Tab-separated table of C-alpha atoms and ligand atoms in Angstrom:
chain	number	residue	atom	x	y	z
A	259	UNK	CA	23.363	-22.252	-2.676
A	260	UNK	CA	23.530	-19.797	-5.548
A	261	UNK	CA	20.446	-18.161	-6.916
A	262	UNK	CA	19.701	-16.301	-10.085
A	263	UNK	CA	17.345	-13.537	-11.084
A	264	UNK	CA	13.965	-15.092	-11.864
A	265	UNK	CA	12.319	-14.578	-15.254
A	266	UNK	CA	10.052	-11.576	-15.332
A	267	UNK	CA	7.611	-9.822	-17.615
A	268	UNK	CA	7.048	-6.170	-16.915
A	269	UNK	CA	4.378	-3.813	-18.147
A	270	UNK	CA	3.018	-0.892	-16.189
A	271	UNK	CA	0.520	1.087	-18.229
A	272	UNK	CA	-0.249	3.893	-15.764
A	273	UNK	CA	0.593	7.385	-16.965
A	274	UNK	CA	1.946	9.635	-14.216
A	275	UNK	CA	1.210	13.377	-14.147
A	276	UNK	CA	3.605	14.710	-11.497
A	277	UNK	CA	4.106	18.255	-10.269
A	278	UNK	CA	2.278	21.535	-9.814
A	279	UNK	CA	-1.095	22.257	-11.407
A	280	UNK	CA	-1.482	18.819	-12.885
A	281	UNK	CA	-5.140	18.254	-11.961
A	282	UNK	CA	-6.057	20.640	-14.750
A	283	UNK	CA	-4.379	18.260	-17.235
A	284	UNK	CA	-6.864	15.447	-16.642
A	285	UNK	CA	-8.927	17.149	-19.341
A	286	UNK	CA	-6.441	15.685	-21.831
A	287	UNK	CA	-6.625	12.180	-20.391
A	288	UNK	CA	-10.351	11.493	-20.102
A	289	UNK	CA	-12.404	11.010	-23.269
A	290	UNK	CA	-14.496	14.097	-24.047
A	291	UNK	CA	-17.694	12.069	-24.223
A	292	UNK	CA	-17.087	10.175	-20.987
A	293	UNK	CA	-19.737	10.111	-18.291
A	294	UNK	CA	-17.652	10.389	-15.142
A	295	UNK	CA	-18.299	9.235	-11.583
A	296	UNK	CA	-16.005	11.040	-9.130
A	297	UNK	CA	-15.292	8.933	-6.027
A	298	UNK	CA	-13.860	10.191	-2.754
A	299	UNK	CA	-13.761	9.615	0.987
A	300	UNK	CA	-14.857	11.632	3.972
A	301	UNK	CA	-14.355	15.077	2.536
A	302	UNK	CA	-10.659	15.998	2.822
A	303	UNK	CA	-10.645	16.518	-0.948
A	304	UNK	CA	-13.301	19.200	-0.624
A	305	UNK	CA	-11.247	21.052	1.992
A	306	UNK	CA	-7.987	21.050	0.055
A	307	UNK	CA	-9.574	22.086	-3.211
A	308	UNK	CA	-8.760	18.925	-5.166
A	309	UNK	CA	-12.407	18.104	-5.761
A	310	UNK	CA	-13.379	21.536	-7.085
A	311	UNK	CA	-10.373	21.716	-9.366
A	312	UNK	CA	-11.035	18.231	-10.729
A	313	UNK	CA	-14.672	18.962	-11.422
A	314	UNK	CA	-13.725	22.196	-13.161
A	315	UNK	CA	-11.223	20.278	-15.293
A	316	UNK	CA	-13.993	17.902	-16.359
A	317	UNK	CA	-15.510	20.864	-18.202
A	318	UNK	CA	-18.647	19.977	-20.104
A	319	UNK	CA	-18.459	16.272	-19.416
A	320	UNK	CA	-21.441	14.783	-17.643
A	321	UNK	CA	-20.457	13.812	-14.085
A	322	UNK	CA	-21.760	12.833	-10.664
A	323	UNK	CA	-20.138	11.967	-7.353
A	324	UNK	CA	-19.973	9.122	-4.852
A	325	UNK	CA	-18.651	10.031	-1.396
A	326	UNK	CA	-18.078	8.224	1.853
A	327	UNK	CA	-15.499	5.622	0.901
A	328	UNK	CA	-14.044	4.908	4.305
A	329	UNK	CA	-10.472	4.136	5.362
A	330	UNK	CA	-10.053	0.395	4.800
A	331	UNK	CA	-12.856	0.549	2.232
A	332	UNK	CA	-15.688	-1.907	2.629
A	333	UNK	CA	-17.318	-4.137	0.062
A	334	UNK	CA	-20.664	-3.101	1.485
A	335	UNK	CA	-20.116	0.640	0.820
A	336	UNK	CA	-18.518	0.035	-2.549
A	337	UNK	CA	-21.410	-2.078	-3.800
A	338	UNK	CA	-23.541	1.074	-3.535
A	339	UNK	CA	-21.146	2.764	-5.944
A	340	UNK	CA	-21.335	-0.278	-8.219
A	341	UNK	CA	-25.118	0.082	-8.296
A	342	UNK	CA	-24.754	3.750	-9.144
A	343	UNK	CA	-22.329	3.051	-11.994
A	344	UNK	CA	-24.601	0.356	-13.400
A	345	UNK	CA	-27.793	2.394	-13.069
A	346	UNK	CA	-26.231	5.563	-14.474
A	347	UNK	CA	-24.158	3.914	-17.203
A	348	UNK	CA	-21.019	5.749	-16.151
A	349	UNK	CA	-18.120	5.133	-18.537
A	350	UNK	CA	-15.228	6.540	-16.503
A	351	UNK	CA	-14.266	6.689	-12.815
A	352	UNK	CA	-12.147	9.339	-11.142
A	353	UNK	CA	-10.750	8.545	-7.689
A	354	UNK	CA	-9.610	11.470	-5.532
A	355	UNK	CA	-7.962	10.449	-2.275
A	356	UNK	CA	-5.593	8.018	-0.600
A	357	UNK	CA	-5.150	4.296	-0.996
A	358	UNK	CA	-8.607	3.514	0.333
A	359	UNK	CA	-10.429	5.615	-2.271
A	360	UNK	CA	-8.174	4.353	-5.054
A	361	UNK	CA	-8.532	0.709	-3.988
A	362	UNK	CA	-12.275	1.179	-3.644
A	363	UNK	CA	-12.429	2.645	-7.131
A	364	UNK	CA	-10.483	-0.331	-8.499
A	365	UNK	CA	-13.102	-2.589	-7.035
A	366	UNK	CA	-15.945	-0.524	-8.501
A	367	UNK	CA	-14.127	-0.533	-11.847
A	368	UNK	CA	-13.933	-4.329	-11.864
A	369	UNK	CA	-17.232	-5.160	-10.148
A	370	UNK	CA	-19.513	-2.921	-12.233
A	371	UNK	CA	-19.064	-4.965	-15.414
A	372	UNK	CA	-18.509	-8.313	-13.714
A	373	UNK	CA	-21.044	-10.898	-14.827
A	374	UNK	CA	-20.572	-13.047	-11.714
A	375	UNK	CA	-21.059	-12.261	-8.031
A	376	UNK	CA	-18.505	-9.498	-7.182
A	377	UNK	CA	-17.537	-11.445	-4.042
A	378	UNK	CA	-15.920	-13.912	-6.416
A	379	UNK	CA	-13.298	-11.348	-7.430
A	380	UNK	CA	-11.674	-12.389	-4.149
A	381	UNK	CA	-10.001	-15.677	-3.341
A	382	UNK	CA	-8.606	-16.229	0.179
A	383	UNK	CA	-11.445	-18.486	1.258
A	384	UNK	CA	-13.876	-15.590	0.716
A	385	UNK	CA	-14.972	-16.046	-2.914
A	386	UNK	CA	-14.004	-18.014	-6.007
A	387	UNK	CA	-11.061	-15.800	-6.941
A	388	UNK	CA	-12.248	-15.402	-10.545
A	389	UNK	CA	-10.256	-13.208	-12.943
A	390	UNK	CA	-11.323	-9.625	-13.560
A	391	UNK	CA	-13.410	-9.308	-16.749
A	392	UNK	CA	-14.126	-5.979	-18.453
A	393	UNK	CA	-13.480	-2.851	-16.410
A	394	UNK	CA	-14.701	0.733	-16.308
A	395	UNK	CA	-11.498	2.726	-16.944
A	396	UNK	CA	-10.378	5.008	-14.138
A	397	UNK	CA	-7.863	7.700	-13.289
A	398	UNK	CA	-6.700	8.845	-9.866
A	399	UNK	CA	-5.705	12.021	-8.069
A	400	UNK	CA	-3.514	10.944	-5.167
A	401	UNK	CA	-3.713	12.845	-1.885
A	402	UNK	CA	-1.798	10.513	0.446
A	403	UNK	CA	1.548	8.951	-0.469
A	404	UNK	CA	1.547	5.454	1.028
A	405	UNK	CA	0.094	2.500	-0.782
A	406	UNK	CA	1.434	2.774	-4.331
A	407	UNK	CA	-2.118	1.989	-5.431
A	408	UNK	CA	-1.881	4.929	-7.851
A	409	UNK	CA	0.473	2.893	-10.033
A	410	UNK	CA	-0.362	-0.728	-9.363
A	411	UNK	CA	-3.273	-3.041	-10.042
A	412	UNK	CA	-3.976	-4.305	-6.537
A	413	UNK	CA	-6.788	-3.394	-4.181
A	414	UNK	CA	-7.349	-4.350	-0.560
A	415	UNK	CA	-11.000	-4.488	0.456
A	416	UNK	CA	-12.694	-5.210	3.772
A	417	UNK	CA	-15.710	-7.497	3.560
A	418	UNK	CA	-17.495	-6.751	6.809
A	419	UNK	CA	-20.038	-9.511	6.568
A	420	UNK	CA	-17.412	-12.105	5.665
A	421	UNK	CA	-14.995	-10.702	8.257
A	422	UNK	CA	-12.086	-10.464	5.839
A	423	UNK	CA	-9.597	-7.858	4.623
A	424	UNK	CA	-8.261	-9.310	1.403
A	425	UNK	CA	-6.944	-8.270	-1.992
A	426	UNK	CA	-7.495	-8.844	-5.661
A	427	UNK	CA	-5.472	-7.724	-8.642
A	428	UNK	CA	-5.298	-8.159	-12.372
A	429	UNK	CA	-3.728	-6.664	-15.478
A	430	UNK	CA	-6.845	-4.573	-16.173
A	431	UNK	CA	-7.047	-2.754	-12.850
A	432	UNK	CA	-4.154	-0.345	-13.272
A	433	UNK	CA	-5.221	3.314	-13.245
A	434	UNK	CA	-5.123	4.837	-16.731
A	435	UNK	CA	-3.432	7.883	-15.223
A	436	UNK	CA	-2.532	9.216	-11.799
A	437	UNK	CA	-2.023	12.831	-10.785
A	438	UNK	CA	0.782	13.266	-8.236
A	439	UNK	CA	0.717	16.830	-6.936
A	440	UNK	CA	3.014	17.132	-3.905
A	441	UNK	CA	1.009	20.135	-2.696
A	442	UNK	CA	-2.058	17.934	-2.151
A	443	UNK	CA	-0.188	16.345	0.774
A	444	UNK	CA	0.064	19.669	2.613
A	445	UNK	CA	-3.227	19.138	4.434
A	446	UNK	CA	-2.278	15.683	5.738
A	447	UNK	CA	-2.178	15.343	9.518
A	448	UNK	CA	1.039	13.978	11.029
A	449	UNK	CA	-0.610	10.641	11.768
A	450	UNK	CA	-1.331	10.044	8.084
A	451	UNK	CA	2.122	11.242	7.039
A	452	UNK	CA	3.620	8.716	9.462
A	453	UNK	CA	1.306	5.994	8.162
A	454	UNK	CA	2.461	6.742	4.641
A	455	UNK	CA	6.152	6.708	5.529
A	456	UNK	CA	5.726	3.378	7.338
A	457	UNK	CA	3.724	1.784	4.543
A	458	UNK	CA	6.246	2.884	1.920
A	459	UNK	CA	9.219	1.677	3.981
A	460	UNK	CA	7.630	-1.697	4.596
A	461	UNK	CA	6.548	-2.168	0.971
A	462	UNK	CA	10.214	-1.934	0.111
A	463	UNK	CA	11.077	-4.390	2.873
A	464	UNK	CA	8.481	-6.931	1.708
A	465	UNK	CA	10.060	-6.808	-1.736
A	466	UNK	CA	13.638	-6.835	-0.458
A	467	UNK	CA	14.062	-8.717	2.797
A	468	UNK	CA	14.179	-12.298	1.555
A	469	UNK	CA	17.400	-13.816	0.191
A	470	UNK	CA	19.858	-12.455	-2.388
A	471	UNK	CA	19.469	-13.633	-5.966
A	472	UNK	CA	22.015	-11.319	-7.535
A	473	UNK	CA	19.510	-8.723	-8.737
A	474	UNK	CA	21.932	-5.906	-8.091
A	475	UNK	CA	19.884	-3.084	-9.545
A	476	UNK	CA	16.643	-4.093	-7.829
A	477	UNK	CA	18.541	-4.280	-4.520
A	478	UNK	CA	20.179	-0.878	-4.951
A	479	UNK	CA	16.886	0.619	-6.049
A	480	UNK	CA	15.182	-0.745	-2.930
A	481	UNK	CA	17.994	0.439	-0.665
A	482	UNK	CA	17.931	3.907	-2.183
A	483	UNK	CA	14.212	4.251	-1.477
A	484	UNK	CA	14.825	3.198	2.144
A	485	UNK	CA	17.706	5.642	2.548
A	486	UNK	CA	15.716	8.451	0.969
A	487	UNK	CA	12.828	7.828	3.365
A	488	UNK	CA	15.148	7.805	6.371
A	489	UNK	CA	16.616	11.112	5.201
A	490	UNK	CA	13.366	12.955	4.564
A	491	UNK	CA	11.124	11.429	7.264
A	492	UNK	CA	11.947	13.906	10.070
A	493	UNK	CA	11.297	16.811	7.719
A	494	UNK	CA	8.130	15.308	6.245
A	495	UNK	CA	6.508	14.999	9.676
A	496	UNK	CA	7.470	18.566	10.635
A	497	UNK	CA	4.261	20.179	9.447
A	498	UNK	CA	5.449	23.641	10.491
A	499	UNK	CA	8.042	23.612	7.725
A	500	UNK	CA	6.598	22.026	4.618
A	501	UNK	CA	9.060	21.589	1.774
A	502	UNK	CA	7.813	20.979	-1.752
A	503	UNK	CA	10.755	18.825	-2.786
A	504	UNK	CA	10.531	16.658	0.325
A	505	UNK	CA	6.831	16.060	-0.255
A	506	UNK	CA	7.433	15.339	-3.934
A	507	UNK	CA	10.238	12.943	-3.056
A	508	UNK	CA	8.035	11.208	-0.497
A	509	UNK	CA	5.283	10.820	-3.066
A	510	UNK	CA	7.585	9.380	-5.689
A	511	UNK	CA	9.173	7.013	-3.135
A	512	UNK	CA	5.723	5.684	-2.237
A	513	UNK	CA	4.824	5.132	-5.865
A	514	UNK	CA	8.105	3.414	-6.674
A	515	UNK	CA	7.971	1.173	-3.633
A	516	UNK	CA	4.991	-0.677	-5.068
A	517	UNK	CA	4.701	-0.052	-8.779
A	518	UNK	CA	6.231	-3.366	-9.701
A	519	UNK	CA	9.807	-2.250	-10.341
A	520	UNK	CA	11.834	-3.214	-7.291
A	521	UNK	CA	10.365	-6.718	-7.108
A	522	UNK	CA	11.192	-7.750	-10.674
A	523	UNK	CA	12.812	-11.173	-10.708
A	524	UNK	CA	13.333	-11.313	-6.955
A	525	UNK	CA	11.610	-13.347	-4.243
A	526	UNK	CA	9.196	-11.345	-2.097
A	527	UNK	CA	7.575	-11.917	1.276
A	528	UNK	CA	4.261	-10.243	2.072
A	529	UNK	CA	3.932	-11.875	5.501
A	530	UNK	CA	4.058	-8.642	7.504
A	531	UNK	CA	1.145	-7.337	5.458
A	532	UNK	CA	-0.841	-10.548	5.905
A	533	UNK	CA	-0.339	-10.453	9.670
A	534	UNK	CA	-1.051	-6.714	9.723
A	535	UNK	CA	-4.346	-6.963	7.834
A	536	UNK	CA	-5.729	-9.248	10.537
A	537	UNK	CA	-4.874	-6.614	13.156
A	538	UNK	CA	-6.671	-3.895	11.192
A	539	UNK	CA	-9.646	-6.164	10.637
A	540	UNK	CA	-10.031	-7.055	14.316
A	541	UNK	CA	-8.942	-3.828	15.982
A	542	UNK	CA	-9.151	-1.010	13.421
A	543	UNK	CA	-5.463	-0.110	13.757
A	544	UNK	CA	-4.242	1.974	10.773
A	545	UNK	CA	-2.546	-0.146	8.116
A	546	UNK	CA	0.896	1.511	8.457
A	547	UNK	CA	0.867	1.101	12.215
A	548	UNK	CA	0.130	-2.613	12.045
A	549	UNK	CA	3.254	-2.943	9.909
A	550	UNK	CA	5.537	-1.101	12.333
A	551	UNK	CA	4.350	-3.529	15.006
A	552	UNK	CA	4.809	-6.674	12.920
A	553	UNK	CA	7.982	-6.039	10.914
A	554	UNK	CA	10.537	-5.802	13.770
A	555	UNK	CA	9.144	-9.018	15.283
A	556	UNK	CA	9.219	-10.649	11.862
A	557	UNK	CA	12.887	-9.680	11.482
A	558	UNK	CA	13.716	-11.251	14.826
A	559	UNK	CA	11.763	-14.492	14.379
A	560	UNK	CA	12.879	-14.935	10.750
A	561	UNK	CA	16.466	-13.843	11.299
A	562	UNK	CA	18.025	-17.075	10.061
A	563	UNK	CA	15.919	-17.277	6.873
A	564	UNK	CA	16.675	-13.631	6.063
A	565	UNK	CA	20.190	-13.464	7.458
A	566	UNK	CA	22.137	-12.577	4.296
A	567	UNK	CA	19.725	-9.864	3.302
A	568	UNK	CA	19.621	-8.479	6.846
A	569	UNK	CA	23.411	-8.147	6.777
A	570	UNK	CA	23.229	-6.384	3.411
A	571	UNK	CA	20.466	-4.106	4.718
A	572	UNK	CA	22.483	-3.232	7.825
A	573	UNK	CA	25.634	-2.464	5.896
A	574	UNK	CA	24.127	-0.542	3.025
A	575	UNK	CA	21.108	1.194	4.516
A	576	UNK	CA	22.419	1.882	8.026
A	577	UNK	CA	26.177	1.878	7.280
A	578	UNK	CA	26.828	-0.616	10.070
A	579	UNK	CA	30.031	-2.546	10.640
A	580	UNK	CA	31.134	-5.393	12.905
A	581	UNK	CA	30.433	-9.096	12.811
A	582	UNK	CA	27.482	-10.244	10.732
A	583	UNK	CA	25.553	-11.139	13.893
A	584	UNK	CA	26.175	-7.699	15.347
A	585	UNK	CA	25.149	-5.996	12.125
A	586	UNK	CA	21.872	-7.890	11.983
A	587	UNK	CA	20.949	-7.168	15.585
A	588	UNK	CA	21.827	-3.515	15.204
A	589	UNK	CA	19.945	-3.250	11.917
A	590	UNK	CA	16.791	-4.503	13.630
A	591	UNK	CA	17.344	-2.070	16.510
A	592	UNK	CA	17.873	0.809	14.042
A	593	UNK	CA	14.641	-0.070	12.274
A	594	UNK	CA	12.735	0.025	15.549
A	595	UNK	CA	14.390	3.295	16.509
A	596	UNK	CA	13.409	4.803	13.179
A	597	UNK	CA	9.768	3.789	13.594
A	598	UNK	CA	9.770	5.109	17.174
A	599	UNK	CA	11.274	8.412	16.051
A	600	UNK	CA	8.161	8.845	13.912
A	601	UNK	CA	5.931	8.235	16.918
A	602	UNK	CA	4.808	4.891	15.502
A	603	UNK	CA	3.940	1.870	17.646
A	604	UNK	CA	6.409	-1.017	17.533
A	605	UNK	CA	4.635	-3.355	19.975
A	606	UNK	CA	1.068	-4.461	20.583
A	607	UNK	CA	1.355	-2.852	24.006
A	608	UNK	CA	1.828	0.529	22.287
A	609	UNK	CA	-1.723	0.216	20.939
A	610	UNK	CA	-3.070	-1.284	24.179
A	611	UNK	CA	-3.456	-4.827	22.901
A	612	UNK	CA	-2.263	-7.902	24.746
A	613	UNK	CA	-1.764	-11.624	24.380
A	614	UNK	CA	-5.494	-12.326	24.640
A	615	UNK	CA	-6.094	-11.014	21.096
A	616	UNK	CA	-3.486	-13.164	19.330
A	617	UNK	CA	-5.349	-16.426	18.814
A	618	UNK	CA	-8.149	-14.655	16.927
A	619	UNK	CA	-5.554	-13.088	14.611
A	620	UNK	CA	-3.991	-16.449	13.842
A	621	UNK	CA	-7.431	-17.991	13.315
A	622	UNK	CA	-8.114	-15.216	10.792
A	623	UNK	CA	-4.961	-16.076	8.852
A	624	UNK	CA	-6.079	-19.706	8.717
A	625	UNK	CA	-9.583	-18.751	7.609
A	626	UNK	CA	-8.105	-16.610	4.857
A	627	UNK	CA	-5.860	-19.435	3.698
A	628	UNK	CA	-2.706	-17.569	4.627
A	629	UNK	CA	-1.042	-20.630	6.106
A	630	UNK	CA	2.070	-20.990	3.956
A	631	UNK	CA	3.380	-17.447	3.869
A	632	UNK	CA	6.860	-16.042	3.156
A	633	UNK	CA	9.410	-16.482	0.404
A	634	UNK	CA	9.834	-20.087	1.529
A	635	UNK	CA	6.158	-20.901	2.121
A	636	UNK	CA	7.092	-22.026	5.608
A	637	UNK	CA	5.414	-19.325	7.657
A	638	UNK	CA	2.653	-21.446	9.154
A	639	UNK	CA	0.041	-20.331	11.680
A	640	UNK	CA	2.387	-21.581	14.396
A	641	UNK	CA	5.183	-19.303	13.170
A	642	UNK	CA	2.708	-16.439	12.775
A	643	UNK	CA	1.823	-16.896	16.451
A	644	UNK	CA	5.532	-16.714	17.311
A	645	UNK	CA	5.825	-13.433	15.404
A	646	UNK	CA	2.743	-11.982	17.072
A	647	UNK	CA	4.072	-13.035	20.500
A	648	UNK	CA	7.445	-11.485	19.751
A	649	UNK	CA	5.586	-8.220	19.048
A	650	UNK	CA	3.871	-8.121	22.445
B	920	NZQ	O1	-11.602	10.197	3.757
B	920	NZQ	P1	-10.887	11.482	3.687
B	920	NZQ	O2	-11.655	12.641	4.212
B	920	NZQ	O3	-10.319	11.764	2.324
B	920	NZQ	O4	-9.631	11.389	4.719
B	920	NZQ	C1	-8.559	10.497	4.552
B	920	NZQ	C2	-8.622	9.297	5.496
B	920	NZQ	O5	-9.326	9.617	6.664
B	920	NZQ	C3	-7.301	11.191	4.961
B	920	NZQ	N1	-6.664	11.940	3.870
B	920	NZQ	C4	-6.265	11.476	2.661
B	920	NZQ	N2	-5.659	12.455	1.964
B	920	NZQ	C5	-5.691	13.565	2.745
B	920	NZQ	C6	-6.326	13.238	3.956
B	920	NZQ	N3	-6.506	14.138	4.943
B	920	NZQ	C7	-6.051	15.388	4.734
B	920	NZQ	N4	-5.402	15.759	3.600
B	920	NZQ	C8	-5.195	14.879	2.599
B	920	NZQ	N5	-4.499	15.252	1.508
B	920	NZQ	O6	-6.431	10.150	5.359
B	920	NZQ	C9	-7.193	9.097	5.924
B	920	NZQ	C10	-6.617	7.766	5.486
B	920	NZQ	O7	-6.771	7.587	4.099
B	920	NZQ	P2	-6.568	6.138	3.427
B	920	NZQ	O8	-6.824	6.293	1.991
B	920	NZQ	O9	-7.321	5.128	4.195
B	920	NZQ	O10	-5.023	5.865	3.729
B	920	NZQ	P3	-3.961	5.048	2.901
B	920	NZQ	O11	-3.573	5.760	1.663
B	920	NZQ	O12	-2.912	4.720	3.883
B	920	NZQ	O13	-4.710	3.714	2.431
B	920	NZQ	C11	-4.862	2.621	3.289
B	920	NZQ	C12	-5.580	1.490	2.587
B	920	NZQ	O14	-4.821	1.018	1.473
B	920	NZQ	C13	-4.597	-0.396	1.590
B	920	NZQ	C14	-4.596	-0.581	3.088
B	920	NZQ	O15	-4.775	-1.925	3.446
B	920	NZQ	C15	-5.748	0.289	3.500
B	920	NZQ	O16	-6.971	-0.350	3.280
B	920	NZQ	N6	-3.391	-0.799	0.858
B	920	NZQ	C16	-3.443	-0.820	-0.489
B	920	NZQ	C17	-2.379	-1.274	-1.257
B	920	NZQ	C18	-2.442	-1.326	-2.732
B	920	NZQ	N7	-3.563	-1.059	-3.341
B	920	NZQ	O17	-1.461	-1.611	-3.391
B	920	NZQ	C19	-1.155	-1.762	-0.657
B	920	NZQ	C20	-1.005	-1.411	0.782
B	920	NZQ	O18	-0.147	-2.355	1.360
B	920	NZQ	C21	-2.268	-1.358	1.571
B	920	NZQ	O19	-2.640	-2.654	1.994
B	921	ZN	ZN1	1.022	-1.603	2.794
């Protein structure tokens, strides 16, 4: 069967400010009369100076802060920020942090002016899945390369009460600008660097590992991000020798992996993420680490559906040769080896979880209406169980 590149429309409005001393430039991006709410997490941005520099750059603008956005940000915490924005009539939001703070800020941006119940921004069996209405504009200062949230319109939020970790997106929830200063990554602990490398790698895979449609540039672009990550990863996690260019390259890889470029006109498969979110929800495992557990198992269980792309991946990314079958098996082994070399888990047993937890994960997928996943829509709860079992 031959395929062709699917129609696509592409617009990404986020302005990127990359390099040294770019926080200071936010003064040019935020309206002078804006009333700004600065949002951040547990305090890393105070330690590495990003917060103080940002506040200084705000100059005479009126501003206040909202702290305590947790990793895997919760609806419950974020609704407190929504109340603050509404009560204080803030007109601009500034997120300083990783994907969680940026995603949380996206939610606050959309929920603050939403005339319906903010729960209904989410579908997935949680709310009505209504479109985003007006938003409070926001910019971001990225401190953790991983999610690509700094240049996309998606946000993943945990609703504790509803027991769900689900996303929403819309054309209005792109950041207006994002500051990418490689030096802000210097304070990241190895664990978070690894999480970011994994998340970036697997974002590319979700956009790439389906079936070929002849989108040659998108494929090469995806493969070049993967190869770049494989090259820099050992140096990025060596925190005794921090290299500016490596950190800058890592940051730009993460942004490009999920800013809507490599997936243009090609089929995508976000199954590993769907299965991973249930693991984070139930067991608090870091997002990146759920992916390094799920993806190798996904590759094995879905080998036939993804065969052509797996061969291409093996040849081009890992320079493998041999029969197609051999290439595919070795490509999967190489992927696992790469994750292991980063100290990442590749099995449930690596995070001390066993078969007894699997049924609850599959039930979660069903509850969240994730029952026809993959590029073919044929990844049912039964197949999800197979993947989870393969990952034991
Ligand atoms: O809270 P603070 O003190 O800032 O500490 C954070 C947090 O504990 C710390 N950190 C961040 N920058 C640092 C730093 N520590 C030292 N120095 C720095 N420069 O790192 C910890 C983790 O931060 P978090 O933002 O949670 O990590 P990440 O960027 O990996 O984001 C994960 C969240 O993003 C979602 C995930 O599901 C998860 O909820 N995702 C969002 C996506 C999107 N919007 O497009 C796509 C992804 O697939 C993903 O699902
Ligand atoms: Zn991810």
